[in-house]
CSV table of C-alpha atoms in Angstrom, one decimal:
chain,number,residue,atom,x,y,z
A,48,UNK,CA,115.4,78.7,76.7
A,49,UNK,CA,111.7,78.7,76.2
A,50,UNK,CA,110.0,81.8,76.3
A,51,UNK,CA,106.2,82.4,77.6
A,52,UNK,CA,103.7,85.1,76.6
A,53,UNK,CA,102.4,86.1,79.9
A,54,UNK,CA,105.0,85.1,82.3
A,55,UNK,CA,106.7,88.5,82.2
A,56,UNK,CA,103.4,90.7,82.6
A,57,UNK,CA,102.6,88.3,86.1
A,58,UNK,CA,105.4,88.7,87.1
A,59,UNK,CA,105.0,92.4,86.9
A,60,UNK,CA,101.7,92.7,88.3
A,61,UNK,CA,102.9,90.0,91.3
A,62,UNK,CA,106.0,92.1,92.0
A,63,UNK,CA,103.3,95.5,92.1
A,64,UNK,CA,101.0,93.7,94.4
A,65,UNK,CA,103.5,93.2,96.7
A,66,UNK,CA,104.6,96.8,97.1
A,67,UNK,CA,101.4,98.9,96.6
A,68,UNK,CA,100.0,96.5,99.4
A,69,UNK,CA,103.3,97.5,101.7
A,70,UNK,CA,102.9,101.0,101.0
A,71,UNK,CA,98.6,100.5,101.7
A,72,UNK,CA,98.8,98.6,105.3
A,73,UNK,CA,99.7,101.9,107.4
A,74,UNK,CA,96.5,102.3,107.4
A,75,UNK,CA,94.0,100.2,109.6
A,76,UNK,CA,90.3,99.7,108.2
A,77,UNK,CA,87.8,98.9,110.4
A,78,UNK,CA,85.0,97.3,107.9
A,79,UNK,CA,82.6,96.4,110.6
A,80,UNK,CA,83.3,92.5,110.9
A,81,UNK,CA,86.6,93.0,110.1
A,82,UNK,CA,89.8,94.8,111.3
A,83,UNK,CA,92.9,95.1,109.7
A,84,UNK,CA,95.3,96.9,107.5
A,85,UNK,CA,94.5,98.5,104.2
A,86,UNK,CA,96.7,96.0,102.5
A,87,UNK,CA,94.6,93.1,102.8
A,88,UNK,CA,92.6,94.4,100.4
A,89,UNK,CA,94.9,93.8,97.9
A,90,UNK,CA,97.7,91.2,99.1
A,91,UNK,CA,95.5,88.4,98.5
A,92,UNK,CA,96.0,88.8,94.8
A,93,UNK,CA,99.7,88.1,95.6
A,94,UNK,CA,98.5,84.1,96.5
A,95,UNK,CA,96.0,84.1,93.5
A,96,UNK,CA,99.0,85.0,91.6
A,97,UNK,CA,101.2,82.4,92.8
A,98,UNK,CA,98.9,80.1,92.2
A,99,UNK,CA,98.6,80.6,88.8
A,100,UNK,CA,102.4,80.6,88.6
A,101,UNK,CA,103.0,77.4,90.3
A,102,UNK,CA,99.8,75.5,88.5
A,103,UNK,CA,101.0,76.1,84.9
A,104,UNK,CA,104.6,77.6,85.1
A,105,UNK,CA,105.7,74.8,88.3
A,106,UNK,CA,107.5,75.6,91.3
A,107,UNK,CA,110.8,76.3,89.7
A,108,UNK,CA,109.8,80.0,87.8
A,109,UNK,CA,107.6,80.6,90.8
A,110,UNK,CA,110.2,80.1,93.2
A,111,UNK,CA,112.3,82.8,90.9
A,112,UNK,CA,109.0,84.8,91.1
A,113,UNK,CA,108.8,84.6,94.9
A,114,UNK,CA,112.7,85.8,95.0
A,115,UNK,CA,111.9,88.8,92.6
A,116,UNK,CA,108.8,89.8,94.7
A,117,UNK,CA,111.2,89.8,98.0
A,118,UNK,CA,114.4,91.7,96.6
A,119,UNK,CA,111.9,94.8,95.2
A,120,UNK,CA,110.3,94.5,98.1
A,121,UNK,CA,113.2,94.9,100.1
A,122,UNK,CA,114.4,97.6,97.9
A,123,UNK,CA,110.9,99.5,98.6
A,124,UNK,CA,111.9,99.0,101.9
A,125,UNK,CA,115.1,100.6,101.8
A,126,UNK,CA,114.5,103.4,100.0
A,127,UNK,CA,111.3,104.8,102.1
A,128,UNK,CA,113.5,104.3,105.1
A,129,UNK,CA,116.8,106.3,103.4
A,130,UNK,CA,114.6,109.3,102.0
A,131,UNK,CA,112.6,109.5,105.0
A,132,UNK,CA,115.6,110.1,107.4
A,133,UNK,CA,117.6,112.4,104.8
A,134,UNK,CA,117.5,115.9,105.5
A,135,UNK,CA,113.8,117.7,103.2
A,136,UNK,CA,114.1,120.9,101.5
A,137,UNK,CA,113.3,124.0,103.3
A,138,UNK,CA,109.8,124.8,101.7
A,139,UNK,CA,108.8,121.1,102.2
A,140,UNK,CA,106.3,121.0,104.3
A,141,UNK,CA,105.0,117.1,104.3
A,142,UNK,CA,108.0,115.4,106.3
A,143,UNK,CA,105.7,114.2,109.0
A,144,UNK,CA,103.1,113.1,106.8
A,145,UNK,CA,105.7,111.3,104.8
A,146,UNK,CA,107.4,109.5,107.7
A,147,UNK,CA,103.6,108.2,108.8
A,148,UNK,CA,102.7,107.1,105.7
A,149,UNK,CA,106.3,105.6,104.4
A,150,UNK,CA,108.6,105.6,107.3
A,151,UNK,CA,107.6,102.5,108.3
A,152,UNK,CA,109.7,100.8,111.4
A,153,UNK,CA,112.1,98.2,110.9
A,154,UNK,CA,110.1,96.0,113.2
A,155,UNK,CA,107.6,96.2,110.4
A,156,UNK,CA,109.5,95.5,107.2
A,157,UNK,CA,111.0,92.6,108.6
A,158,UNK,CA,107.7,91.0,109.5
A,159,UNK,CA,106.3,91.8,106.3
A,160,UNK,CA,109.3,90.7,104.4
A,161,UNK,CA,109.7,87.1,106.4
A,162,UNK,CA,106.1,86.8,106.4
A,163,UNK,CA,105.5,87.1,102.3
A,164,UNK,CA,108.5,84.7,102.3
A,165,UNK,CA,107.9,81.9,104.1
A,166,UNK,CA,104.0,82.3,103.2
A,167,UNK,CA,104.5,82.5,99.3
A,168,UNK,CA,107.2,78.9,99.2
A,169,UNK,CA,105.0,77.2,101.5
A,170,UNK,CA,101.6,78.4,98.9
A,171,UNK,CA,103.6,77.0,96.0
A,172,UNK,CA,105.4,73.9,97.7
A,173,UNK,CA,102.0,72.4,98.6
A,174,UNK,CA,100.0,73.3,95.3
A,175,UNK,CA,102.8,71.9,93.7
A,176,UNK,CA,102.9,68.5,95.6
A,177,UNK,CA,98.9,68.3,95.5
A,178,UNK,CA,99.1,68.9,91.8
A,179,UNK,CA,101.2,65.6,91.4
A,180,UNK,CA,98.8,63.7,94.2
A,181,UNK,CA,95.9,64.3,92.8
A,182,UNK,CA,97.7,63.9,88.7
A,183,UNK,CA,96.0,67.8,87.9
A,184,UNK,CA,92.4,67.5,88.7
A,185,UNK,CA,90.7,69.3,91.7
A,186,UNK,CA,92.3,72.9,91.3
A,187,UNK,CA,90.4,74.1,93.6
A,188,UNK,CA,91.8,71.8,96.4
A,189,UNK,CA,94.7,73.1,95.8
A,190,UNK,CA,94.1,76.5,95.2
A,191,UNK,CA,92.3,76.8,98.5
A,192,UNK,CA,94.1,74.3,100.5
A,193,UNK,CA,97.5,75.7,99.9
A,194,UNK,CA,95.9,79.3,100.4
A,195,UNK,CA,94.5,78.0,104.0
A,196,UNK,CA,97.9,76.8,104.9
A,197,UNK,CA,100.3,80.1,103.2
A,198,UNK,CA,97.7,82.8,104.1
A,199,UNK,CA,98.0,81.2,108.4
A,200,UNK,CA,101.4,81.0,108.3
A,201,UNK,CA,102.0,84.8,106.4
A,202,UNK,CA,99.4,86.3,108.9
A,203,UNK,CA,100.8,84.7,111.8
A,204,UNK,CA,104.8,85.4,111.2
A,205,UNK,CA,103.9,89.2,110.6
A,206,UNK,CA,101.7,90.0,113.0
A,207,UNK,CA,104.5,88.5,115.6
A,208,UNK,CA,107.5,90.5,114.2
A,209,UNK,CA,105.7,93.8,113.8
A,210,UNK,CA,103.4,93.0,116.8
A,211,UNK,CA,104.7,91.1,119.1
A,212,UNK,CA,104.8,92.6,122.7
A,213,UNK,CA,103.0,96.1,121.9
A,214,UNK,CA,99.5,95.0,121.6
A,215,UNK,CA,98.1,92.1,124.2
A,216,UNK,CA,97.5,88.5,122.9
A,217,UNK,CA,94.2,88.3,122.6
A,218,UNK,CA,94.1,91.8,120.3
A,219,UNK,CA,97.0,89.9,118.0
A,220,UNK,CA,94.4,87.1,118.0
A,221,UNK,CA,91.6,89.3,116.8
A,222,UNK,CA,93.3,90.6,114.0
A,223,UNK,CA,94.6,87.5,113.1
A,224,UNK,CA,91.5,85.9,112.9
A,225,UNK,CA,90.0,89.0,110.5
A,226,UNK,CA,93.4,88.9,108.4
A,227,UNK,CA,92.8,85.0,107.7
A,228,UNK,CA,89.2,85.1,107.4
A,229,UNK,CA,89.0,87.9,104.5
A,230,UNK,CA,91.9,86.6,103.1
A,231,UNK,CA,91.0,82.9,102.6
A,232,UNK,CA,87.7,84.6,101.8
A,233,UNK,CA,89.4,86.3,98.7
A,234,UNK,CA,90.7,83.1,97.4
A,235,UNK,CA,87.4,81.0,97.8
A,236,UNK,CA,85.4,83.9,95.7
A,237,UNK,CA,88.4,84.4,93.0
A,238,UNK,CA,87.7,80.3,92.2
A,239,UNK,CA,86.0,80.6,89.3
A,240,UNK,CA,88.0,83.3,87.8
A,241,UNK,CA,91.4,81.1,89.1
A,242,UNK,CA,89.8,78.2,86.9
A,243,UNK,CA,89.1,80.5,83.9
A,244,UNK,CA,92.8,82.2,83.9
A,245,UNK,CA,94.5,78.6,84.3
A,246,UNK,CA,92.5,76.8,81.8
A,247,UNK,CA,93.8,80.2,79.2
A,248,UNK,CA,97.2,80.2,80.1
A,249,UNK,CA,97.6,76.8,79.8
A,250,UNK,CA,96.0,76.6,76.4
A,251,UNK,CA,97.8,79.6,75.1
A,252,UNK,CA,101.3,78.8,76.3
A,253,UNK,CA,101.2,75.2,76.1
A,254,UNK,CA,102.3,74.9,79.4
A,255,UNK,CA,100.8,72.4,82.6
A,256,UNK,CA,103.7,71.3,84.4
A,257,UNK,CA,104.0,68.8,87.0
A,258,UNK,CA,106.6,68.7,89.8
A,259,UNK,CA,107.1,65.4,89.9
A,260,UNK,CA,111.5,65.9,89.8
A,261,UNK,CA,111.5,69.0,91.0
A,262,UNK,CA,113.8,70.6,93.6
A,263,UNK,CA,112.1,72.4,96.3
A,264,UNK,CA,114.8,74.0,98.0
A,265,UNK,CA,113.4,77.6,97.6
A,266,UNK,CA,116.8,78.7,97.7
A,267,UNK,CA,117.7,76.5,94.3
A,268,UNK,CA,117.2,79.1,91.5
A,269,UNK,CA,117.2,76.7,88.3
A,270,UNK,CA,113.8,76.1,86.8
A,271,UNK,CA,114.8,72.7,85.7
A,272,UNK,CA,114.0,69.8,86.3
A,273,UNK,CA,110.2,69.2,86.0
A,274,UNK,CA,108.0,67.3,84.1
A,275,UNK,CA,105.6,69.5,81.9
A,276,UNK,CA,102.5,68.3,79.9
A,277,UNK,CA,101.5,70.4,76.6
């Protein structure tokens, strides 16, 4: 099996995205123009990330990527929501601050986690298939484009699970609107960098593949077949 320099350290840092921007969105920010949880700041990295995964690892170890990111995720999940409901020590004194901060509500977790899901596989089934389209050139059409389509359909999914009902429609509507825009926003000023880590990676591991026999079924965990250019 091939082996890659960098694909275990993104890996890494995709998987630590994922949870320190969990942990960071019970908190609500309001930046002036915008209004939303603390974890946009960061979760935006997670699509930059899979971009760079899909565009010079292919779908295949990004799909394994995506299914690493959701199981630790999950176990995150888990575990807040066992320590938070087992009985504290007698001299702790932080339970309630714990619970606000960590005890998130299962309403929540499952929109986040069916949210990241179906937003990541749709991000990296559409950079993929643009990739082959346009035979490698215009990264940034598929950077962004993919981003525009993942980013609507992660924002959307969450704020109707962990939403829907308790605020009004057109609230969910503002804070959809400042979710997509900062997000997409993200993506669009992270080009240039996107390009410079891309061009890197595919230089140093001698990697650029292109999906052209490639099964999408994100729940197919081989990373073969694909065709890859050195």
């Amino acid at each position: 099996m091939r082996t890659y320099r960098y694909l275990d350290f993104i890996t890494a840092s995709f998987v630590a995205v994922l949870i320190i921007s969990n942990i960071a969105s019970t908190k609500i920010l309001d930046l002036k123009w915008f209004t939303f949880d603390g974890g946009t700041i960061l979760f935006p990295l997670a699509y930059i990330f899979g971009d760079v995964l899909t565009e010079v690892y292919g779908y295949a170890r990004s799909r394994r990527v995506i299914w690493t990111g959701f199981a630790w995720l999950a176990v995150a999940a888990g575990v807040f929501y066992l320590v938070d409901r087992l009985p504290a020590a007698s001299d702790y004194t932080m339970s309630d601050s714990f619970h606000a901060i960590l005890g998130q509500t299962p309403r929540i977790v499952a929109g986040s986690l069916a949210a990241y899901c179906c937003g990541e596989f749709v991000n990296s089934v559409i950079l993929a298939k643009l990739k082959v389209q346009t035979e490698g050139r215009l990264l940034w059409v598929r950077t962004i484009g993919s981003t525009l389509v993942g980013e609507g359909i992660d924002t959307a999914i969450f704020l109707l699970i962990a939403f829907g009902g308790v605020f009004t429609n057109a609230t969910l509507w503002e804070i959809f609107k400042s979710n997509y825009i900062f997000k997409v926003g993200v993506e669009v000023a992270f080009t240039p960098i996107t390009y410079w880590v891309v061009t890197y990676l595919k230089r140093v591991e001698r990697s650029d593949v292109y999906d052209r026999n490639t099964d999408f079924n994100p729940f197919q965990l081989s990373t073969n077949p694909a065709t890859a250019a050195d």
